[in-house]
Amino acid sequence: AALFRGIAAVLFVFLVALVASSAKVVGMAIKLAIESCDKMFIGVDITIKNAGLSVCKGYVNIRDLVVHQPEDEIIYERNEAGALIGTPTGNRLTWATNYILKINKVIVKINMWRLIQTSGKEFELENLTFTGIHANVEKPTANMKLKDSNVDYLLNHIESLAGAPPPEETPKEKAKREEKERKAAEDAKKAKE
């Protein structure tokens, strides 16, 4: 019996250590995922000091998140289809500070029960908390028509990923769509009666 209790205690400690270490591994995976996709999605580097996960409670805790400044000058222009296209000039950009945004702590609370119930198909955020936010908006030129601020670089990069905007609706198409919507509303009203 004592041997059985000893083995059970060792297995329990091993299980707790396994869960605790897997949370660190998942936290590291979150950190690496954010830091490896940053340039692709927003055009600048993001660094994170550490990220942790509490699996049982559903918390993701990110410490010292920094969104860095754009490094290379890019001129954005619209092509004939309306898509925003970026062309690097080869010039390096200089900024007064080395970051656009610093956040001391980001806490994300996920509804784990909902995630389990739906087999990962539904992802519900219960809380999103930011602590210690410091932002720097810098514009190297005084020309207000030129969109060359550090935030403009981010927004232009994100917009350039979207491609061309959808074509505008002609007056005839708009009238046809509005007529369909009016008929659908009338049919829904009749169905209720």
mmCIF file of C-alpha atoms in Angstrom:
data_model
loop_
_atom_site.group_PDB
_atom_site.id
_atom_site.type_symbol
_atom_site.label_atom_id
_atom_site.label_comp_id
_atom_site.label_asym_id
_atom_site.label_seq_id
_atom_site.Cartn_x
_atom_site.Cartn_y
_atom_site.Cartn_z
ATOM 1 C CA ALA A 1 0.000 0.000 0.000
ATOM 2 C CA ALA A 2 2.854 2.400 0.852
ATOM 3 C CA LEU A 3 4.536 1.543 -2.426
ATOM 4 C CA PHE A 4 1.291 2.254 -4.309
ATOM 5 C CA ARG A 5 0.914 5.670 -2.576
ATOM 6 C CA GLY A 6 4.531 6.506 -3.349
ATOM 7 C CA ILE A 7 4.087 5.636 -7.024
ATOM 8 C CA ALA A 8 0.819 7.627 -7.143
ATOM 9 C CA ALA A 9 2.547 10.657 -5.569
ATOM 10 C CA VAL A 10 5.414 10.455 -8.085
ATOM 11 C CA LEU A 11 2.945 10.180 -10.992
ATOM 12 C CA PHE A 12 0.939 13.128 -9.636
ATOM 13 C CA VAL A 13 4.075 15.292 -9.377
ATOM 14 C CA PHE A 14 5.103 14.180 -12.867
ATOM 15 C CA LEU A 15 1.648 15.092 -14.232
ATOM 16 C CA VAL A 16 1.725 18.541 -12.582
ATOM 17 C CA ALA A 17 5.231 19.153 -13.960
ATOM 18 C CA LEU A 18 4.102 18.036 -17.413
ATOM 19 C CA VAL A 19 1.108 20.415 -17.409
ATOM 20 C CA ALA A 20 3.238 23.294 -16.082
ATOM 21 C CA SER A 21 5.960 22.752 -18.654
ATOM 22 C CA SER A 22 3.455 22.385 -21.498
ATOM 23 C CA ALA A 23 2.034 25.802 -20.557
ATOM 24 C CA LYS A 24 5.526 27.253 -20.918
ATOM 25 C CA VAL A 25 5.948 25.508 -24.261
ATOM 26 C CA VAL A 26 2.606 26.842 -25.532
ATOM 27 C CA GLY A 27 3.554 30.315 -24.252
ATOM 28 C CA MET A 28 6.822 30.082 -26.161
ATOM 29 C CA ALA A 29 4.895 28.948 -29.249
ATOM 30 C CA ILE A 30 2.607 32.002 -28.956
ATOM 31 C CA LYS A 31 5.664 34.264 -28.655
ATOM 32 C CA LEU A 32 7.364 32.671 -31.674
ATOM 33 C CA ALA A 33 4.158 32.775 -33.748
ATOM 34 C CA ILE A 34 3.703 36.500 -33.154
ATOM 35 C CA GLU A 35 7.370 37.321 -33.719
ATOM 36 C CA SER A 36 7.626 35.268 -36.910
ATOM 37 C CA CYS A 37 4.505 36.648 -38.647
ATOM 38 C CA ASP A 38 4.924 40.315 -37.702
ATOM 39 C CA LYS A 39 6.687 41.618 -40.829
ATOM 40 C CA MET A 40 4.328 39.680 -43.075
ATOM 41 C CA PHE A 41 1.141 41.148 -41.580
ATOM 42 C CA ILE A 42 2.058 44.653 -40.364
ATOM 43 C CA GLY A 43 5.413 45.287 -42.037
ATOM 44 C CA VAL A 44 7.490 45.799 -38.870
ATOM 45 C CA ASP A 45 9.084 43.653 -36.188
ATOM 46 C CA ILE A 46 7.326 42.800 -32.936
ATOM 47 C CA THR A 47 9.274 41.522 -29.949
ATOM 48 C CA ILE A 48 7.909 39.942 -26.791
ATOM 49 C CA LYS A 49 9.886 39.372 -23.610
ATOM 50 C CA ASN A 50 7.782 36.384 -22.598
ATOM 51 C CA ALA A 51 4.378 34.815 -23.056
ATOM 52 C CA GLY A 52 2.670 32.368 -20.745
ATOM 53 C CA LEU A 53 -0.480 30.308 -20.787
ATOM 54 C CA SER A 54 -2.720 29.080 -18.005
ATOM 55 C CA VAL A 55 -4.519 26.176 -19.661
ATOM 56 C CA CYS A 56 -7.003 25.518 -16.843
ATOM 57 C CA LYS A 57 -8.058 29.145 -16.446
ATOM 58 C CA GLY A 58 -7.746 30.120 -20.118
ATOM 59 C CA TYR A 59 -5.367 33.056 -19.673
ATOM 60 C CA VAL A 60 -2.659 34.112 -22.108
ATOM 61 C CA ASN A 61 -0.246 36.573 -20.491
ATOM 62 C CA ILE A 62 2.144 38.517 -22.723
ATOM 63 C CA ARG A 63 4.836 40.717 -21.167
ATOM 64 C CA ASP A 64 6.754 43.610 -22.736
ATOM 65 C CA LEU A 65 5.324 43.620 -26.251
ATOM 66 C CA VAL A 66 7.124 46.104 -28.522
ATOM 67 C CA VAL A 67 6.061 47.099 -32.055
ATOM 68 C CA HIS A 68 9.244 48.452 -33.656
ATOM 69 C CA GLN A 69 9.603 51.275 -36.176
ATOM 70 C CA PRO A 70 9.666 50.668 -39.952
ATOM 71 C CA GLU A 71 13.266 50.308 -41.124
ATOM 72 C CA ASP A 72 13.130 50.855 -44.897
ATOM 73 C CA GLU A 73 11.475 53.637 -46.867
ATOM 74 C CA ILE A 74 8.638 52.422 -49.097
ATOM 75 C CA ILE A 75 6.631 54.565 -51.502
ATOM 76 C CA TYR A 76 3.010 53.411 -51.773
ATOM 77 C CA GLU A 77 0.994 54.185 -54.906
ATOM 78 C CA ARG A 78 -2.260 52.895 -56.356
ATOM 79 C CA ASN A 79 -2.192 50.921 -59.606
ATOM 80 C CA GLU A 80 -4.862 51.106 -62.322
ATOM 81 C CA ALA A 81 -7.032 48.534 -60.474
ATOM 82 C CA GLY A 82 -6.939 50.623 -57.294
ATOM 83 C CA ALA A 83 -4.657 48.309 -55.335
ATOM 84 C CA LEU A 84 -2.005 49.903 -53.122
ATOM 85 C CA ILE A 85 1.480 48.836 -54.236
ATOM 86 C CA GLY A 86 4.631 49.454 -52.188
ATOM 87 C CA THR A 87 7.979 50.134 -53.850
ATOM 88 C CA PRO A 88 11.094 50.122 -51.632
ATOM 89 C CA THR A 89 13.451 53.059 -52.294
ATOM 90 C CA GLY A 90 16.501 51.474 -50.688
ATOM 91 C CA ASN A 91 16.754 54.299 -48.124
ATOM 92 C CA ARG A 92 16.850 53.590 -44.397
ATOM 93 C CA LEU A 93 14.386 55.452 -42.181
ATOM 94 C CA THR A 94 15.442 57.220 -38.998
ATOM 95 C CA TRP A 95 13.106 57.842 -36.085
ATOM 96 C CA ALA A 96 13.469 59.654 -32.753
ATOM 97 C CA THR A 97 12.426 56.505 -30.838
ATOM 98 C CA ASN A 98 12.969 52.855 -31.650
ATOM 99 C CA TYR A 99 9.340 51.761 -31.279
ATOM 100 C CA ILE A 100 5.816 52.697 -32.337
ATOM 101 C CA LEU A 101 4.090 50.937 -29.459
ATOM 102 C CA LYS A 102 5.109 49.401 -26.140
ATOM 103 C CA ILE A 103 2.713 47.459 -23.936
ATOM 104 C CA ASN A 104 3.918 46.240 -20.552
ATOM 105 C CA LYS A 105 1.271 43.559 -20.179
ATOM 106 C CA VAL A 106 -1.396 42.005 -22.391
ATOM 107 C CA ILE A 107 -3.811 39.564 -20.805
ATOM 108 C CA VAL A 108 -6.246 37.573 -22.913
ATOM 109 C CA LYS A 109 -8.964 35.516 -21.182
ATOM 110 C CA ILE A 110 -10.390 32.743 -23.338
ATOM 111 C CA ASN A 111 -13.569 30.814 -22.530
ATOM 112 C CA MET A 112 -11.975 27.355 -22.347
ATOM 113 C CA TRP A 113 -15.267 25.549 -21.722
ATOM 114 C CA ARG A 114 -16.726 27.012 -24.949
ATOM 115 C CA LEU A 115 -13.552 26.035 -26.816
ATOM 116 C CA ILE A 116 -13.821 22.445 -25.524
ATOM 117 C CA GLN A 117 -17.585 22.165 -26.141
ATOM 118 C CA THR A 118 -17.240 23.232 -29.770
ATOM 119 C CA SER A 119 -14.058 21.211 -30.417
ATOM 120 C CA GLY A 120 -12.176 24.412 -31.166
ATOM 121 C CA LYS A 121 -14.695 25.720 -33.716
ATOM 122 C CA GLU A 122 -15.763 28.659 -31.538
ATOM 123 C CA PHE A 123 -13.254 30.896 -29.841
ATOM 124 C CA GLU A 124 -14.720 33.326 -27.310
ATOM 125 C CA LEU A 125 -12.660 36.097 -25.769
ATOM 126 C CA GLU A 126 -13.985 36.973 -22.335
ATOM 127 C CA ASN A 127 -11.500 39.723 -21.560
ATOM 128 C CA LEU A 128 -8.675 41.606 -23.252
ATOM 129 C CA THR A 129 -6.591 43.810 -20.948
ATOM 130 C CA PHE A 130 -3.697 46.113 -21.863
ATOM 131 C CA THR A 131 -1.533 47.665 -19.126
ATOM 132 C CA GLY A 132 1.239 50.230 -19.571
ATOM 133 C CA ILE A 133 0.610 51.400 -23.138
ATOM 134 C CA HIS A 134 3.042 53.898 -24.650
ATOM 135 C CA ALA A 135 2.702 54.947 -28.298
ATOM 136 C CA ASN A 136 4.939 57.106 -30.513
ATOM 137 C CA VAL A 137 3.535 58.644 -33.672
ATOM 138 C CA GLU A 138 6.339 60.220 -35.687
ATOM 139 C CA LYS A 139 6.266 62.065 -39.001
ATOM 140 C CA PRO A 140 9.693 62.905 -40.441
ATOM 141 C CA THR A 141 8.434 65.621 -42.814
ATOM 142 C CA ALA A 142 6.137 68.609 -42.355
ATOM 143 C CA ASN A 143 4.314 67.888 -45.636
ATOM 144 C CA MET A 144 0.807 66.904 -44.472
ATOM 145 C CA LYS A 145 -0.135 65.547 -47.918
ATOM 146 C CA LEU A 146 2.691 63.019 -47.758
ATOM 147 C CA LYS A 147 1.688 59.922 -45.795
ATOM 148 C CA ASP A 148 5.064 59.136 -44.274
ATOM 149 C CA SER A 149 4.410 58.754 -40.541
ATOM 150 C CA ASN A 150 5.355 55.526 -38.822
ATOM 151 C CA VAL A 151 1.667 54.649 -38.400
ATOM 152 C CA ASP A 152 1.019 55.388 -42.098
ATOM 153 C CA TYR A 153 3.674 52.795 -42.972
ATOM 154 C CA LEU A 154 1.780 50.159 -40.960
ATOM 155 C CA LEU A 155 -1.627 51.090 -42.380
ATOM 156 C CA ASN A 156 -0.310 51.229 -45.959
ATOM 157 C CA HIS A 157 1.356 47.821 -45.572
ATOM 158 C CA ILE A 158 -1.845 46.266 -44.237
ATOM 159 C CA GLU A 159 -3.929 47.865 -46.996
ATOM 160 C CA SER A 160 -1.475 46.666 -49.654
ATOM 161 C CA LEU A 161 -2.133 43.087 -48.485
ATOM 162 C CA ALA A 162 -5.858 43.486 -49.190
ATOM 163 C CA GLY A 163 -5.427 44.078 -52.941
ATOM 164 C CA ALA A 164 -7.798 46.121 -55.080
ATOM 165 C CA PRO A 165 -10.982 47.504 -53.534
ATOM 166 C CA PRO A 166 -14.265 46.040 -54.806
ATOM 167 C CA PRO A 167 -15.800 47.872 -57.780
ATOM 168 C CA GLU A 168 -18.311 50.581 -56.923
ATOM 169 C CA GLU A 169 -21.989 49.835 -57.375
ATOM 170 C CA THR A 170 -23.667 51.538 -60.347
ATOM 171 C CA PRO A 171 -26.959 53.421 -59.734
ATOM 172 C CA LYS A 172 -28.844 50.672 -61.625
ATOM 173 C CA GLU A 173 -27.258 47.916 -59.477
ATOM 174 C CA LYS A 174 -27.997 49.911 -56.315
ATOM 175 C CA ALA A 175 -31.676 50.326 -57.255
ATOM 176 C CA LYS A 176 -31.935 46.592 -58.015
ATOM 177 C CA ARG A 177 -30.326 45.640 -54.681
ATOM 178 C CA GLU A 178 -32.568 48.044 -52.740
ATOM 179 C CA GLU A 179 -35.679 46.614 -54.457
ATOM 180 C CA LYS A 180 -34.618 43.071 -53.475
ATOM 181 C CA GLU A 181 -34.074 44.184 -49.878
ATOM 182 C CA ARG A 182 -37.483 45.926 -49.806
ATOM 183 C CA LYS A 183 -39.251 42.796 -51.148
ATOM 184 C CA ALA A 184 -37.416 40.570 -48.635
ATOM 185 C CA ALA A 185 -38.513 42.859 -45.787
ATOM 186 C CA GLU A 186 -42.133 42.782 -47.011
ATOM 187 C CA ASP A 187 -42.063 38.979 -47.300
ATOM 188 C CA ALA A 188 -40.663 38.680 -43.777
ATOM 189 C CA LYS A 189 -43.391 40.994 -42.474
ATOM 190 C CA LYS A 190 -46.116 38.938 -44.231
ATOM 191 C CA ALA A 191 -44.651 35.703 -42.843
ATOM 192 C CA LYS A 192 -44.973 37.065 -39.286
ATOM 193 C CA GLU A 193 -48.666 37.917 -39.823
#
